[in-house]
PDB file of C-alpha atoms in Angstrom:
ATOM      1  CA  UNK A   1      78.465  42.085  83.856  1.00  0.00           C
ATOM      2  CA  UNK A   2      79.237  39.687  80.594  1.00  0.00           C
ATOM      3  CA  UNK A   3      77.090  37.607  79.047  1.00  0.00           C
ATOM      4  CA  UNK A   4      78.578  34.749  81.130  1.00  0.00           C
ATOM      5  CA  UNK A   5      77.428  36.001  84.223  1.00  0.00           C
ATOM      6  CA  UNK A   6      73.523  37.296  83.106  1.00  0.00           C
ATOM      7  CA  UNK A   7      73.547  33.630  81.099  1.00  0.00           C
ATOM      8  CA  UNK A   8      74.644  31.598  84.910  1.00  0.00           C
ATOM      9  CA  UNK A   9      72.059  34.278  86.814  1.00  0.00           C
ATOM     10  CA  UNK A  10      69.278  33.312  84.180  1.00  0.00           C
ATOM     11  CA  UNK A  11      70.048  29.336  84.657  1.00  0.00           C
ATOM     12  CA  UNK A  12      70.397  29.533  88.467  1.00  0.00           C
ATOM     13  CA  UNK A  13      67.617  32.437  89.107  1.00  0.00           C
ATOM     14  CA  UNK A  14      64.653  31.293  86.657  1.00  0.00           C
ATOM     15  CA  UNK A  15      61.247  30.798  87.655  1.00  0.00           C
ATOM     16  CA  UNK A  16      59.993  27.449  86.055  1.00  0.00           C
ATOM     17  CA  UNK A  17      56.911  27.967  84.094  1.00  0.00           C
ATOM     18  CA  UNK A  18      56.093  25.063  81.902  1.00  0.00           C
ATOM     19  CA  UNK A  19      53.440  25.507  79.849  1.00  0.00           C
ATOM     20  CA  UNK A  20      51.611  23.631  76.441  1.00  0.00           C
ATOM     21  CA  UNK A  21      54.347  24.723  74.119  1.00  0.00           C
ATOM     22  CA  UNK A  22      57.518  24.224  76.672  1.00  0.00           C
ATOM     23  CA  UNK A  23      56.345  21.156  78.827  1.00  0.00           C
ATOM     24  CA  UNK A  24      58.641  19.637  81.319  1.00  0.00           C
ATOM     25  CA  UNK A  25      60.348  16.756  79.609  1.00  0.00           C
ATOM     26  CA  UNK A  26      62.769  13.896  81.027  1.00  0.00           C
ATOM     27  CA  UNK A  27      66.278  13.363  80.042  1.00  0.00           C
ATOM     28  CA  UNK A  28      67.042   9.971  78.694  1.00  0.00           C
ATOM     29  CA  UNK A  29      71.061  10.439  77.655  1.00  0.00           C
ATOM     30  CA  UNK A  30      73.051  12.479  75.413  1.00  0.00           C
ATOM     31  CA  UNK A  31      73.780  12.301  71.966  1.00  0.00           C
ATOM     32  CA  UNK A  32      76.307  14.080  71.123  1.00  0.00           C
ATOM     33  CA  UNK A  33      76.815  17.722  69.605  1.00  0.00           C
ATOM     34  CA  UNK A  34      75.288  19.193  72.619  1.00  0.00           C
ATOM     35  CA  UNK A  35      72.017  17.076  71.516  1.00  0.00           C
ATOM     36  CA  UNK A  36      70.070  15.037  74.065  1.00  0.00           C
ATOM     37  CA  UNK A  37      67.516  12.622  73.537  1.00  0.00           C
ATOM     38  CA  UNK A  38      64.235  13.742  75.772  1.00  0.00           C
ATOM     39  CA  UNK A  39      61.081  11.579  76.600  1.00  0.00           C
ATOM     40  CA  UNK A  40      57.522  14.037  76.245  1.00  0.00           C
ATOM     41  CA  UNK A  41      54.098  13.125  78.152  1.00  0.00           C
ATOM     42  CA  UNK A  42      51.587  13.538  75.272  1.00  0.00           C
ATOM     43  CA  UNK A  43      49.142  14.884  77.590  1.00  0.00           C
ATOM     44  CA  UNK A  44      51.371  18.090  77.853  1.00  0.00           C
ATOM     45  CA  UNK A  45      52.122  19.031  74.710  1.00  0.00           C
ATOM     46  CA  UNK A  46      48.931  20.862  71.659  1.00  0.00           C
ATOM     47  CA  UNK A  47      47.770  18.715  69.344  1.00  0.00           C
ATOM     48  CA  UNK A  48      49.626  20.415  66.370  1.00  0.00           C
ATOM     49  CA  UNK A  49      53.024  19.362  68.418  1.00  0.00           C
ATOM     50  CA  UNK A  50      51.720  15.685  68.878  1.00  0.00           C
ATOM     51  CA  UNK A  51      51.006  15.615  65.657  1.00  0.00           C
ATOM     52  CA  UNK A  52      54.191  16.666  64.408  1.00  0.00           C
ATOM     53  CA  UNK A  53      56.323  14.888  67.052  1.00  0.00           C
ATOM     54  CA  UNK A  54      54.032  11.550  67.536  1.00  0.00           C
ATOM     55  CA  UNK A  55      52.987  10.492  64.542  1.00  0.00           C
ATOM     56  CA  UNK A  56      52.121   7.040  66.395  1.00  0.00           C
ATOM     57  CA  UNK A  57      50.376   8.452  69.148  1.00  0.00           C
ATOM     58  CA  UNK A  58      52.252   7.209  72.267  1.00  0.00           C
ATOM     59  CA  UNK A  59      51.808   7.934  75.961  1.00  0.00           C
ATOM     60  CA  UNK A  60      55.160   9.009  75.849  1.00  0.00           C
ATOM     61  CA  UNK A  61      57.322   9.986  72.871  1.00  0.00           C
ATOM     62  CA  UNK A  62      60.928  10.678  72.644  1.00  0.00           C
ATOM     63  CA  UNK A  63      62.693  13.432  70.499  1.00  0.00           C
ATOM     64  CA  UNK A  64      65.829  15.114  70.466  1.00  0.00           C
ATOM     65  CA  UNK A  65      66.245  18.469  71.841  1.00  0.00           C
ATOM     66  CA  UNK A  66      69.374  20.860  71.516  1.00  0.00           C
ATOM     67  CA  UNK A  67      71.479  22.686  74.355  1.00  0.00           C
ATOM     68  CA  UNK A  68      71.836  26.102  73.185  1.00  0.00           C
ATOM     69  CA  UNK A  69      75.106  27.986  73.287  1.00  0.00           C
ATOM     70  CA  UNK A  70      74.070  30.405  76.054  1.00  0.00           C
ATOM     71  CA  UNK A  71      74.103  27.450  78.590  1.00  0.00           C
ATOM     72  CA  UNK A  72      76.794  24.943  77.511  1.00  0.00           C
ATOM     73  CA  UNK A  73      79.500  26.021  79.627  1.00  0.00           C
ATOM     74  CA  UNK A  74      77.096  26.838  82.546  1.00  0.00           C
ATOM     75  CA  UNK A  75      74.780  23.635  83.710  1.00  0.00           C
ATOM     76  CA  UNK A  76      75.212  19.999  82.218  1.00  0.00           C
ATOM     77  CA  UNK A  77      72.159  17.794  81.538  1.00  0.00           C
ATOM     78  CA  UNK A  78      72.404  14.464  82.842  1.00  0.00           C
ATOM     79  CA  UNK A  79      70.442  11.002  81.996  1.00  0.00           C
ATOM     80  CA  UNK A  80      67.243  10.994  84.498  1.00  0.00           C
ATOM     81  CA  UNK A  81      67.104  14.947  84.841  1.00  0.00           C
ATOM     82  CA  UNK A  82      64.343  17.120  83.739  1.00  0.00           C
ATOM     83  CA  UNK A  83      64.089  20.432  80.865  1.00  0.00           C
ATOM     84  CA  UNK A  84      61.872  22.702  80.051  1.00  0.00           C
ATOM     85  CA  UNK A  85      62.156  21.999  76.276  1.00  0.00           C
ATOM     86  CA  UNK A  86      60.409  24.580  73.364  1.00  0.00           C
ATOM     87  CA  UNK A  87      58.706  22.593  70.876  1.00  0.00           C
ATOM     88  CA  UNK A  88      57.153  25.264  68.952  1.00  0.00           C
ATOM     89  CA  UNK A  89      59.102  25.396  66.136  1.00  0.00           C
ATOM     90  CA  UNK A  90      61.444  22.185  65.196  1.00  0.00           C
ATOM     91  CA  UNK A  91      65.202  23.092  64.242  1.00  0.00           C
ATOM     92  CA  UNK A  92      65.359  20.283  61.960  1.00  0.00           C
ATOM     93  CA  UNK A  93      63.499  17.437  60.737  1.00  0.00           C
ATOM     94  CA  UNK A  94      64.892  15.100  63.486  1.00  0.00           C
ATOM     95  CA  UNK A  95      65.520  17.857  66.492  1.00  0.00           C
ATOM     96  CA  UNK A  96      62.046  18.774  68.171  1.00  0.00           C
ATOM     97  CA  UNK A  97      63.409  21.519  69.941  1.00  0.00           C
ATOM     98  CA  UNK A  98      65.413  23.561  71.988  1.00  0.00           C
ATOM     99  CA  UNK A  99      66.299  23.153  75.978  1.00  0.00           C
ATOM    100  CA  UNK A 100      64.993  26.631  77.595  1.00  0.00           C
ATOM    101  CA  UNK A 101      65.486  25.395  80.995  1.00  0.00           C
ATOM    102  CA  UNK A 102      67.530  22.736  82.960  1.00  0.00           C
ATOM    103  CA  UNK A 103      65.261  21.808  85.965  1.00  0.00           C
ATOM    104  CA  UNK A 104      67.337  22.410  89.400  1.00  0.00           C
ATOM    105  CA  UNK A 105      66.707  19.906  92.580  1.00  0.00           C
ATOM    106  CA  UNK A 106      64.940  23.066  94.072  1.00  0.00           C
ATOM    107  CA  UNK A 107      63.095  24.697  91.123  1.00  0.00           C
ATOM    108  CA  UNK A 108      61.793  20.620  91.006  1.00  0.00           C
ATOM    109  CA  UNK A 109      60.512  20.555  94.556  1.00  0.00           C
ATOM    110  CA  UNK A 110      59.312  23.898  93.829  1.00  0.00           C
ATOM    111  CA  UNK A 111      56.770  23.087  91.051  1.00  0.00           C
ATOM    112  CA  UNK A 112      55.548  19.803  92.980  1.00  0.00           C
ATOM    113  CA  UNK A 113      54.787  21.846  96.063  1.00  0.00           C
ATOM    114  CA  UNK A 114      53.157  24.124  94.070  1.00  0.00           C
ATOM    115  CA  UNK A 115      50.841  20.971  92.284  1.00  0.00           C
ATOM    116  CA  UNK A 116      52.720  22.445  88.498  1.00  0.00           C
ATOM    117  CA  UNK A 117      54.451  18.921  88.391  1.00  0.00           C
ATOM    118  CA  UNK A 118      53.074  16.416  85.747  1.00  0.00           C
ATOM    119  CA  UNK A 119      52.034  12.943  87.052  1.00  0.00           C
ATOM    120  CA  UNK A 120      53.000  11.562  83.990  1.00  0.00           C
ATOM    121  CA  UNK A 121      56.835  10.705  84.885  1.00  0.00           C
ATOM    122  CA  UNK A 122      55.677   9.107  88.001  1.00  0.00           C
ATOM    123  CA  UNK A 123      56.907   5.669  85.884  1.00  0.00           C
ATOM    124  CA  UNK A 124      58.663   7.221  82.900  1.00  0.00           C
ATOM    125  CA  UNK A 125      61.636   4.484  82.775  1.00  0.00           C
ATOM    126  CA  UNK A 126      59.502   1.697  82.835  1.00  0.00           C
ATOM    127  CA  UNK A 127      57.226   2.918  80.015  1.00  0.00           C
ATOM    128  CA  UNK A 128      60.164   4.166  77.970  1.00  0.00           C
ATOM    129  CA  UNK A 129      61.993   0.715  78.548  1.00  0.00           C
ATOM    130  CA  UNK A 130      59.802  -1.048  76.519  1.00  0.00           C
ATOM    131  CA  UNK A 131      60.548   1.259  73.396  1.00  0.00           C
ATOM    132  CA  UNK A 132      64.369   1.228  73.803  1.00  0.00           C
ATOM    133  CA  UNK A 133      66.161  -1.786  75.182  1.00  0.00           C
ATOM    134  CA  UNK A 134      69.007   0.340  77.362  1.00  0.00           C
ATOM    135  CA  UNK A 135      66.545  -0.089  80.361  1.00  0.00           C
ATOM    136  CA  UNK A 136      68.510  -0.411  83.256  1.00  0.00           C
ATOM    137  CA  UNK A 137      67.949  -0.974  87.040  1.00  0.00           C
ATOM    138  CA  UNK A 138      69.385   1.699  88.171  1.00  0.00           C
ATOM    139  CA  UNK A 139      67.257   3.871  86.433  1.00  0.00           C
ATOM    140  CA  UNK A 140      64.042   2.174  87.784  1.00  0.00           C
ATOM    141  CA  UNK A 141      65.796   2.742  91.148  1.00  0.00           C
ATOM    142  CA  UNK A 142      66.094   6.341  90.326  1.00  0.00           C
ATOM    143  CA  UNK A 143      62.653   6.746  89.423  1.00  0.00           C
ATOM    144  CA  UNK A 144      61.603   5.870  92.623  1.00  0.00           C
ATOM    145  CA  UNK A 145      64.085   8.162  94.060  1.00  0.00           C
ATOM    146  CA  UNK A 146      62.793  10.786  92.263  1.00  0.00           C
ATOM    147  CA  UNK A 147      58.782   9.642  93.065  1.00  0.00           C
ATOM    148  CA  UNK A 148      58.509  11.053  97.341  1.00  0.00           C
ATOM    149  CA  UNK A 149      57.994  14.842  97.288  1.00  0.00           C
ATOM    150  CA  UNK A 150      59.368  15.395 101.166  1.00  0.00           C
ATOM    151  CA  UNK A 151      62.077  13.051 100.227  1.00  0.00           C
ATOM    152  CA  UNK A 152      65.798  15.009 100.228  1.00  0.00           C
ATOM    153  CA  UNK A 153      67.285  12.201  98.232  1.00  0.00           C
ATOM    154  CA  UNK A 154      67.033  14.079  95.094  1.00  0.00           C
ATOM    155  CA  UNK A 155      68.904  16.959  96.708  1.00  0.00           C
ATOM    156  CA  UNK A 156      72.326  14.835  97.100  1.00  0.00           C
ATOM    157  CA  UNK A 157      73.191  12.443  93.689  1.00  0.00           C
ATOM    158  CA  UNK A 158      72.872   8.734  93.850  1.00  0.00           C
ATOM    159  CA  UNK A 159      75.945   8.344  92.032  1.00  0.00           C
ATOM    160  CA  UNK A 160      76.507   9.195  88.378  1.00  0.00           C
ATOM    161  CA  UNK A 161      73.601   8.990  86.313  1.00  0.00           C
ATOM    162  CA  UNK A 162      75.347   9.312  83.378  1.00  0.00           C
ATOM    163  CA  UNK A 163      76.921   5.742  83.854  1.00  0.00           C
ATOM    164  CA  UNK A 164      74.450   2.344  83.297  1.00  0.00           C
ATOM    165  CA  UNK A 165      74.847   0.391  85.993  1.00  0.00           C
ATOM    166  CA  UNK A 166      75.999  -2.772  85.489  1.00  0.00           C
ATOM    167  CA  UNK A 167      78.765  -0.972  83.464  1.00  0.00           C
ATOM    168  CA  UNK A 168      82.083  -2.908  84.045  1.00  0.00           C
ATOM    169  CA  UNK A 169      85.285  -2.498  82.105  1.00  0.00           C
ATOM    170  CA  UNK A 170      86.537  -4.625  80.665  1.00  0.00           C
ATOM    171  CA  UNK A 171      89.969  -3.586  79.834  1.00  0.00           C
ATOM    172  CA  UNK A 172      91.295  -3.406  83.050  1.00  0.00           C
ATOM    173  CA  UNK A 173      89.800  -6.796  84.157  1.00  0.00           C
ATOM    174  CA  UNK A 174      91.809  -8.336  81.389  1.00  0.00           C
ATOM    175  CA  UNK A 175      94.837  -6.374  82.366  1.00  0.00           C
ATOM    176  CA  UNK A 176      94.566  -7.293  85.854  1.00  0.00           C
ATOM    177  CA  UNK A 177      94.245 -11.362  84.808  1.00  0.00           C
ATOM    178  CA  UNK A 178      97.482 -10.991  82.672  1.00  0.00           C
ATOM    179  CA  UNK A 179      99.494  -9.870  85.717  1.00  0.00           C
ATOM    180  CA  UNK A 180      97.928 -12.480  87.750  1.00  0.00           C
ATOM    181  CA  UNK A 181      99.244 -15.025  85.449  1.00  0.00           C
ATOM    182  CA  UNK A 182     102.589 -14.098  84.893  1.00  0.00           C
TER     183      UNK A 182
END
């Protein structure tokens, strides 16, 4: 087998084990260069971590947190999903660490039946909406999506989560009102 195939196995296959030093973290939208910005619980990380990470000593801290190469061609992290992220050691001053795991629909159901899921993202889009204005509804309506354990909603996407809602283009309205006028 090539490294391809071991890489998909480990990303399809793994047993989620978050722990202190690789909590469970929520996706809040790419950045670019295969960098995604990620929203921690404080309660799940050491204090050496929070310290580094949250100098201000939030409930809830974002960071960014890098895709490595192993996995880029194999899963794709969306806005609203969940990592395993390690934070142990910082790649650079502004990335906190590196995404070890992207959380399946199943391998999530999986640590909630087994009581491993933090309560802490029970409201994460309303607490992170007051540090970054790009709170939308949709992702408050996700959230509750998201909230029901027995719920199979989670299993089939609610539309792209990668799009805000309330996104409309503008270009093609404005090409569509030229026509109408001529």
């Amino acid at each position: 087998m090539g490294r391809g195939k071991y890489a998909a196995q480990e990303a399809l296959d793994a047993q989620a084990q978050p722990s202190a030093m690789c909590p469970v973290a929520c996706v809040l939208g790419p950045r670019g260069q295969h960098l995604h910005e990620i929203a921690v619980a404080q309660s799940l990380v050491t204090d050496e971590i929070n310290k580094r990470l949250n100098p201000d000593g939030k409930a809830l801290f974002t960071t960014l947190a890098q895709l490595p190469p192993k996995f880029r061609s194999i899963v794709w992290v969306k806005r609203g999903k969940y990592v395993i992220v390690d934070l142990e050691k910082p790649l650079t001053d502004k990335i906190g660490g590196e995404i070890t795991m992207v959380l399946l629909a199943a391998q999530v159901k999986q640590l909630k039946q087994a009581d491993k899921w933090p309560t802490q993202y029970a409201n994460v889009w309303s607490e992170i909406s007051g540090q970054a204005s790009s709170s939308q509804p949709h992702d408050q309506h996700a959230d509750n999506s998201h909230a029901s354990s027995d719920d199979d909603s989670e299993l089939v996407g609610d539309g792209n989560p990668n799009r805000r809602a309330g996104f409309h283009d503008m270009a093609s309205d404005s090409g569509s009102s030229d026509e109408d006028s001529d």
